[in-house]
mmCIF file of N, CA and C in Angstrom:
data_model
loop_
_atom_site.group_PDB
_atom_site.id
_atom_site.type_symbol
_atom_site.label_atom_id
_atom_site.label_comp_id
_atom_site.label_asym_id
_atom_site.label_seq_id
_atom_site.Cartn_x
_atom_site.Cartn_y
_atom_site.Cartn_z
ATOM 1 N N TYR N 1 85.005 129.732 96.498
ATOM 2 C CA TYR N 1 86.391 129.421 96.673
ATOM 3 C C TYR N 1 86.518 128.909 95.066
ATOM 4 N N GLU N 2 87.914 128.598 94.859
ATOM 5 C CA GLU N 2 88.186 128.019 93.528
ATOM 6 C C GLU N 2 89.015 126.837 94.170
ATOM 7 N N ILE N 3 88.707 125.753 93.041
ATOM 8 C CA ILE N 3 89.086 124.276 93.600
ATOM 9 C C ILE N 3 90.847 124.402 93.911
ATOM 10 N N GLN N 4 91.330 125.160 92.991
ATOM 11 C CA GLN N 4 93.006 125.141 93.009
ATOM 12 C C GLN N 4 93.574 125.641 94.188
ATOM 13 N N ASP N 5 92.558 126.642 94.917
ATOM 14 C CA ASP N 5 92.899 127.123 95.897
ATOM 15 C C ASP N 5 92.538 126.221 97.072
ATOM 16 N N LEU N 6 91.655 125.550 97.147
ATOM 17 C CA LEU N 6 91.493 124.375 98.441
ATOM 18 C C LEU N 6 92.367 122.981 98.162
ATOM 19 N N ILE N 7 92.839 122.695 96.978
ATOM 20 C CA ILE N 7 93.474 121.578 97.137
ATOM 21 C C ILE N 7 94.757 121.470 96.626
ATOM 22 N N THR N 8 95.834 121.178 97.334
ATOM 23 C CA THR N 8 97.033 121.355 97.170
ATOM 24 C C THR N 8 97.916 119.929 96.554
ATOM 25 N N ASN N 9 98.131 119.958 95.221
ATOM 26 C CA ASN N 9 98.414 118.691 94.610
ATOM 27 C C ASN N 9 99.486 117.606 95.477
ATOM 28 N N ASP N 10 99.238 116.557 95.530
ATOM 29 C CA ASP N 10 100.074 115.760 96.108
ATOM 30 C C ASP N 10 100.454 115.774 97.644
ATOM 31 N N VAL N 11 99.470 116.779 98.297
ATOM 32 C CA VAL N 11 99.332 116.941 99.705
ATOM 33 C C VAL N 11 97.991 116.420 100.427
ATOM 34 N N ASP N 12 96.962 117.115 99.835
ATOM 35 C CA ASP N 12 95.380 116.680 99.924
ATOM 36 C C ASP N 12 94.825 116.511 99.230
ATOM 37 N N GLY N 13 95.339 116.322 98.110
ATOM 38 C CA GLY N 13 94.076 116.130 96.702
ATOM 39 C C GLY N 13 95.007 116.134 95.328
ATOM 40 N N TYR N 14 94.132 116.075 94.345
ATOM 41 C CA TYR N 14 94.727 116.315 93.211
ATOM 42 C C TYR N 14 93.785 117.184 92.639
ATOM 43 N N CYS N 15 94.416 118.019 91.588
ATOM 44 C CA CYS N 15 93.344 118.956 90.952
ATOM 45 C C CYS N 15 94.102 118.602 89.055
ATOM 46 N N LEU N 16 93.321 117.454 88.586
ATOM 47 C CA LEU N 16 93.737 117.489 87.323
ATOM 48 C C LEU N 16 92.857 117.971 86.151
ATOM 49 N N ASP N 17 93.512 117.672 84.710
ATOM 50 C CA ASP N 17 93.071 118.452 83.642
ATOM 51 C C ASP N 17 92.357 117.816 82.612
ATOM 52 N N SER N 18 92.807 116.230 82.962
ATOM 53 C CA SER N 18 92.290 115.246 81.712
ATOM 54 C C SER N 18 91.849 113.565 82.270
ATOM 55 N N ILE N 19 91.097 113.223 81.509
ATOM 56 C CA ILE N 19 90.976 112.066 81.675
ATOM 57 C C ILE N 19 91.899 110.906 82.191
ATOM 58 N N ASP N 20 92.767 111.421 81.306
ATOM 59 C CA ASP N 20 94.258 110.390 81.341
ATOM 60 C C ASP N 20 95.031 110.741 82.599
ATOM 61 N N GLU N 21 95.086 111.821 82.922
ATOM 62 C CA GLU N 21 95.644 112.406 84.032
ATOM 63 C C GLU N 21 94.730 111.489 85.433
ATOM 64 N N ILE N 22 93.674 111.886 85.388
ATOM 65 C CA ILE N 22 92.725 111.268 86.536
ATOM 66 C C ILE N 22 93.162 109.581 86.773
ATOM 67 N N ASN N 23 92.854 108.971 85.194
ATOM 68 C CA ASN N 23 93.410 107.296 85.195
ATOM 69 C C ASN N 23 94.810 107.028 85.736
ATOM 70 N N GLU N 24 95.640 107.719 85.509
ATOM 71 C CA GLU N 24 97.031 107.656 85.890
ATOM 72 C C GLU N 24 96.905 107.794 87.399
ATOM 73 N N MET N 25 96.529 108.786 87.940
ATOM 74 C CA MET N 25 96.499 108.946 89.130
ATOM 75 C C MET N 25 95.776 108.126 90.230
ATOM 76 N N CYS N 26 94.609 107.471 89.758
ATOM 77 C CA CYS N 26 93.635 106.435 90.113
ATOM 78 C C CYS N 26 94.740 105.421 90.254
ATOM 79 N N LYS N 27 95.351 104.811 89.283
ATOM 80 C CA LYS N 27 96.245 103.596 89.390
ATOM 81 C C LYS N 27 97.224 103.878 90.264
ATOM 82 N N MET N 28 97.974 105.084 90.311
ATOM 83 C CA MET N 28 98.924 105.184 91.350
ATOM 84 C C MET N 28 98.242 105.035 92.798
ATOM 85 N N LEU N 29 97.322 105.716 92.850
ATOM 86 C CA LEU N 29 96.797 105.607 94.389
ATOM 87 C C LEU N 29 96.294 104.441 94.653
ATOM 88 N N LEU N 30 95.786 103.484 93.684
ATOM 89 C CA LEU N 30 95.150 102.281 93.955
ATOM 90 C C LEU N 30 96.324 101.465 94.551
ATOM 91 N N GLY N 31 97.649 101.570 93.718
ATOM 92 C CA GLY N 31 98.639 100.917 93.734
ATOM 93 C C GLY N 31 99.727 101.188 95.089
ATOM 94 N N ASN N 32 99.273 102.507 95.673
ATOM 95 C CA ASN N 32 100.174 102.939 96.839
ATOM 96 C C ASN N 32 99.071 103.319 97.880
ATOM 97 N N LYS N 33 98.887 102.129 98.958
ATOM 98 C CA LYS N 33 97.892 102.314 100.032
ATOM 99 C C LYS N 33 98.332 103.512 100.725
ATOM 100 N N SER N 34 99.476 103.522 101.207
ATOM 101 C CA SER N 34 100.031 104.323 102.207
ATOM 102 C C SER N 34 99.896 105.984 101.783
ATOM 103 N N LYS N 35 100.293 106.286 100.463
ATOM 104 C CA LYS N 35 99.837 107.413 99.774
ATOM 105 C C LYS N 35 98.601 107.866 99.642
ATOM 106 N N SER N 36 97.645 106.895 99.465
ATOM 107 C CA SER N 36 96.257 107.189 99.146
ATOM 108 C C SER N 36 95.755 107.284 100.772
ATOM 109 N N PHE N 37 96.289 106.806 101.749
ATOM 110 C CA PHE N 37 95.742 107.015 103.047
ATOM 111 C C PHE N 37 96.216 108.309 103.311
ATOM 112 N N GLU N 38 97.539 108.759 103.177
ATOM 113 C CA GLU N 38 97.982 110.299 103.583
ATOM 114 C C GLU N 38 97.101 111.204 102.559
ATOM 115 N N ILE N 39 96.875 110.835 101.588
ATOM 116 C CA ILE N 39 96.080 112.104 100.795
ATOM 117 C C ILE N 39 94.861 112.327 101.472
ATOM 118 N N GLY N 40 94.147 111.154 101.830
ATOM 119 C CA GLY N 40 92.996 111.243 102.297
ATOM 120 C C GLY N 40 92.892 112.154 103.561
ATOM 121 N N ASN N 41 93.913 111.419 104.477
ATOM 122 C CA ASN N 41 93.787 112.247 105.860
ATOM 123 C C ASN N 41 94.069 113.672 105.731
ATOM 124 N N ASN N 42 95.097 113.931 104.936
ATOM 125 C CA ASN N 42 95.176 115.479 104.638
ATOM 126 C C ASN N 42 94.178 116.241 103.816
ATOM 127 N N GLY N 43 93.202 115.495 103.145
ATOM 128 C CA GLY N 43 92.183 116.238 102.632
ATOM 129 C C GLY N 43 90.908 116.267 103.282
ATOM 130 N N ARG N 44 90.842 115.180 104.661
ATOM 131 C CA ARG N 44 89.834 115.121 105.673
ATOM 132 C C ARG N 44 90.166 116.423 106.338
ATOM 133 N N LYS N 45 91.226 116.624 106.766
ATOM 134 C CA LYS N 45 91.750 117.431 107.676
ATOM 135 C C LYS N 45 91.581 118.978 107.348
ATOM 136 N N LYS N 46 91.952 119.324 105.875
ATOM 137 C CA LYS N 46 91.861 120.482 105.268
ATOM 138 C C LYS N 46 90.419 120.552 105.277
ATOM 139 N N SER N 47 89.441 119.804 104.970
ATOM 140 C CA SER N 47 88.092 120.220 104.885
ATOM 141 C C SER N 47 87.233 120.378 106.080
ATOM 142 N N ILE N 48 88.002 119.837 106.947
ATOM 143 C CA ILE N 48 87.428 120.386 108.541
ATOM 144 C C ILE N 48 88.081 121.805 108.930
ATOM 145 N N GLN N 49 89.440 121.912 108.686
ATOM 146 C CA GLN N 49 89.926 123.300 108.738
ATOM 147 C C GLN N 49 89.015 124.541 108.003
ATOM 148 N N LEU N 50 88.528 124.246 106.791
ATOM 149 C CA LEU N 50 87.961 125.078 105.674
ATOM 150 C C LEU N 50 86.405 125.145 105.913
ATOM 151 N N PHE N 51 85.922 124.001 106.543
ATOM 152 C CA PHE N 51 84.454 123.917 106.519
ATOM 153 C C PHE N 51 83.695 123.314 107.788
ATOM 154 N N GLY N 52 84.286 122.882 108.581
ATOM 155 C CA GLY N 52 84.195 122.427 109.960
ATOM 156 C C GLY N 52 83.049 123.215 110.630
ATOM 157 N N ASN N 53 82.559 122.342 111.502
ATOM 158 C CA ASN N 53 81.833 123.209 112.579
ATOM 159 C C ASN N 53 82.261 124.536 113.417
ATOM 160 N N HIS N 54 83.251 124.606 113.500
ATOM 161 C CA HIS N 54 83.727 125.942 114.015
ATOM 162 C C HIS N 54 83.832 127.014 113.367
ATOM 163 N N VAL N 55 83.576 126.723 111.919
ATOM 164 C CA VAL N 55 83.599 127.857 110.911
ATOM 165 C C VAL N 55 81.984 127.907 110.448
ATOM 166 N N ALA N 56 81.533 126.780 110.194
ATOM 167 C CA ALA N 56 80.182 126.855 109.993
ATOM 168 C C ALA N 56 79.030 127.368 110.751
ATOM 169 N N THR N 57 79.220 126.952 112.116
ATOM 170 C CA THR N 57 78.304 127.456 112.648
ATOM 171 C C THR N 57 78.027 128.728 113.225
ATOM 172 N N PRO N 58 79.121 129.650 113.442
ATOM 173 C CA PRO N 58 79.139 130.869 113.552
ATOM 174 C C PRO N 58 78.239 131.764 112.493
ATOM 175 N N LEU N 59 78.528 131.217 111.038
ATOM 176 C CA LEU N 59 77.847 131.497 109.836
ATOM 177 C C LEU N 59 76.158 131.271 110.017
ATOM 178 N N TRP N 60 76.046 130.403 110.196
ATOM 179 C CA TRP N 60 74.623 129.836 110.408
ATOM 180 C C TRP N 60 73.910 130.638 111.302
ATOM 181 N N ILE N 61 74.553 130.879 112.326
ATOM 182 C CA ILE N 61 73.995 131.591 113.578
ATOM 183 C C ILE N 61 73.849 133.289 113.139
ATOM 184 N N ASP N 62 74.582 133.777 112.433
ATOM 185 C CA ASP N 62 74.645 135.206 111.849
ATOM 186 C C ASP N 62 73.529 135.113 110.789
ATOM 187 N N PHE N 63 73.488 134.277 109.762
ATOM 188 C CA PHE N 63 72.492 134.056 108.872
ATOM 189 C C PHE N 63 70.940 133.950 109.565
ATOM 190 N N PHE N 64 70.761 133.184 110.630
ATOM 191 C CA PHE N 64 69.418 132.899 111.229
ATOM 192 C C PHE N 64 69.227 134.525 111.983
ATOM 193 N N LYS N 65 70.127 135.153 112.547
ATOM 194 C CA LYS N 65 70.057 136.185 113.393
ATOM 195 C C LYS N 65 69.441 137.538 112.249
ATOM 196 N N ASN N 66 69.947 137.310 110.835
ATOM 197 C CA ASN N 66 69.555 138.233 110.210
ATOM 198 C C ASN N 66 68.273 138.142 109.260
ATOM 199 N N ILE N 67 67.301 137.147 109.572
ATOM 200 C CA ILE N 67 66.288 136.691 108.887
ATOM 201 C C ILE N 67 65.372 137.750 109.235
#
């Protein structure tokens, strides 16, 4: 996976290029609790969608069957 393919800026996280951008985004999120809550919830949902048990379990089963 490529990070920019996993994260949608301002929807479920942020993919930033510099310390200054990270600093500004942290300030914005710390000052906007509803936005930080929204981004966090969306990021969690996306993580479960991509890497949750329904995805990982079949891969592990297949892996152990082929050892």
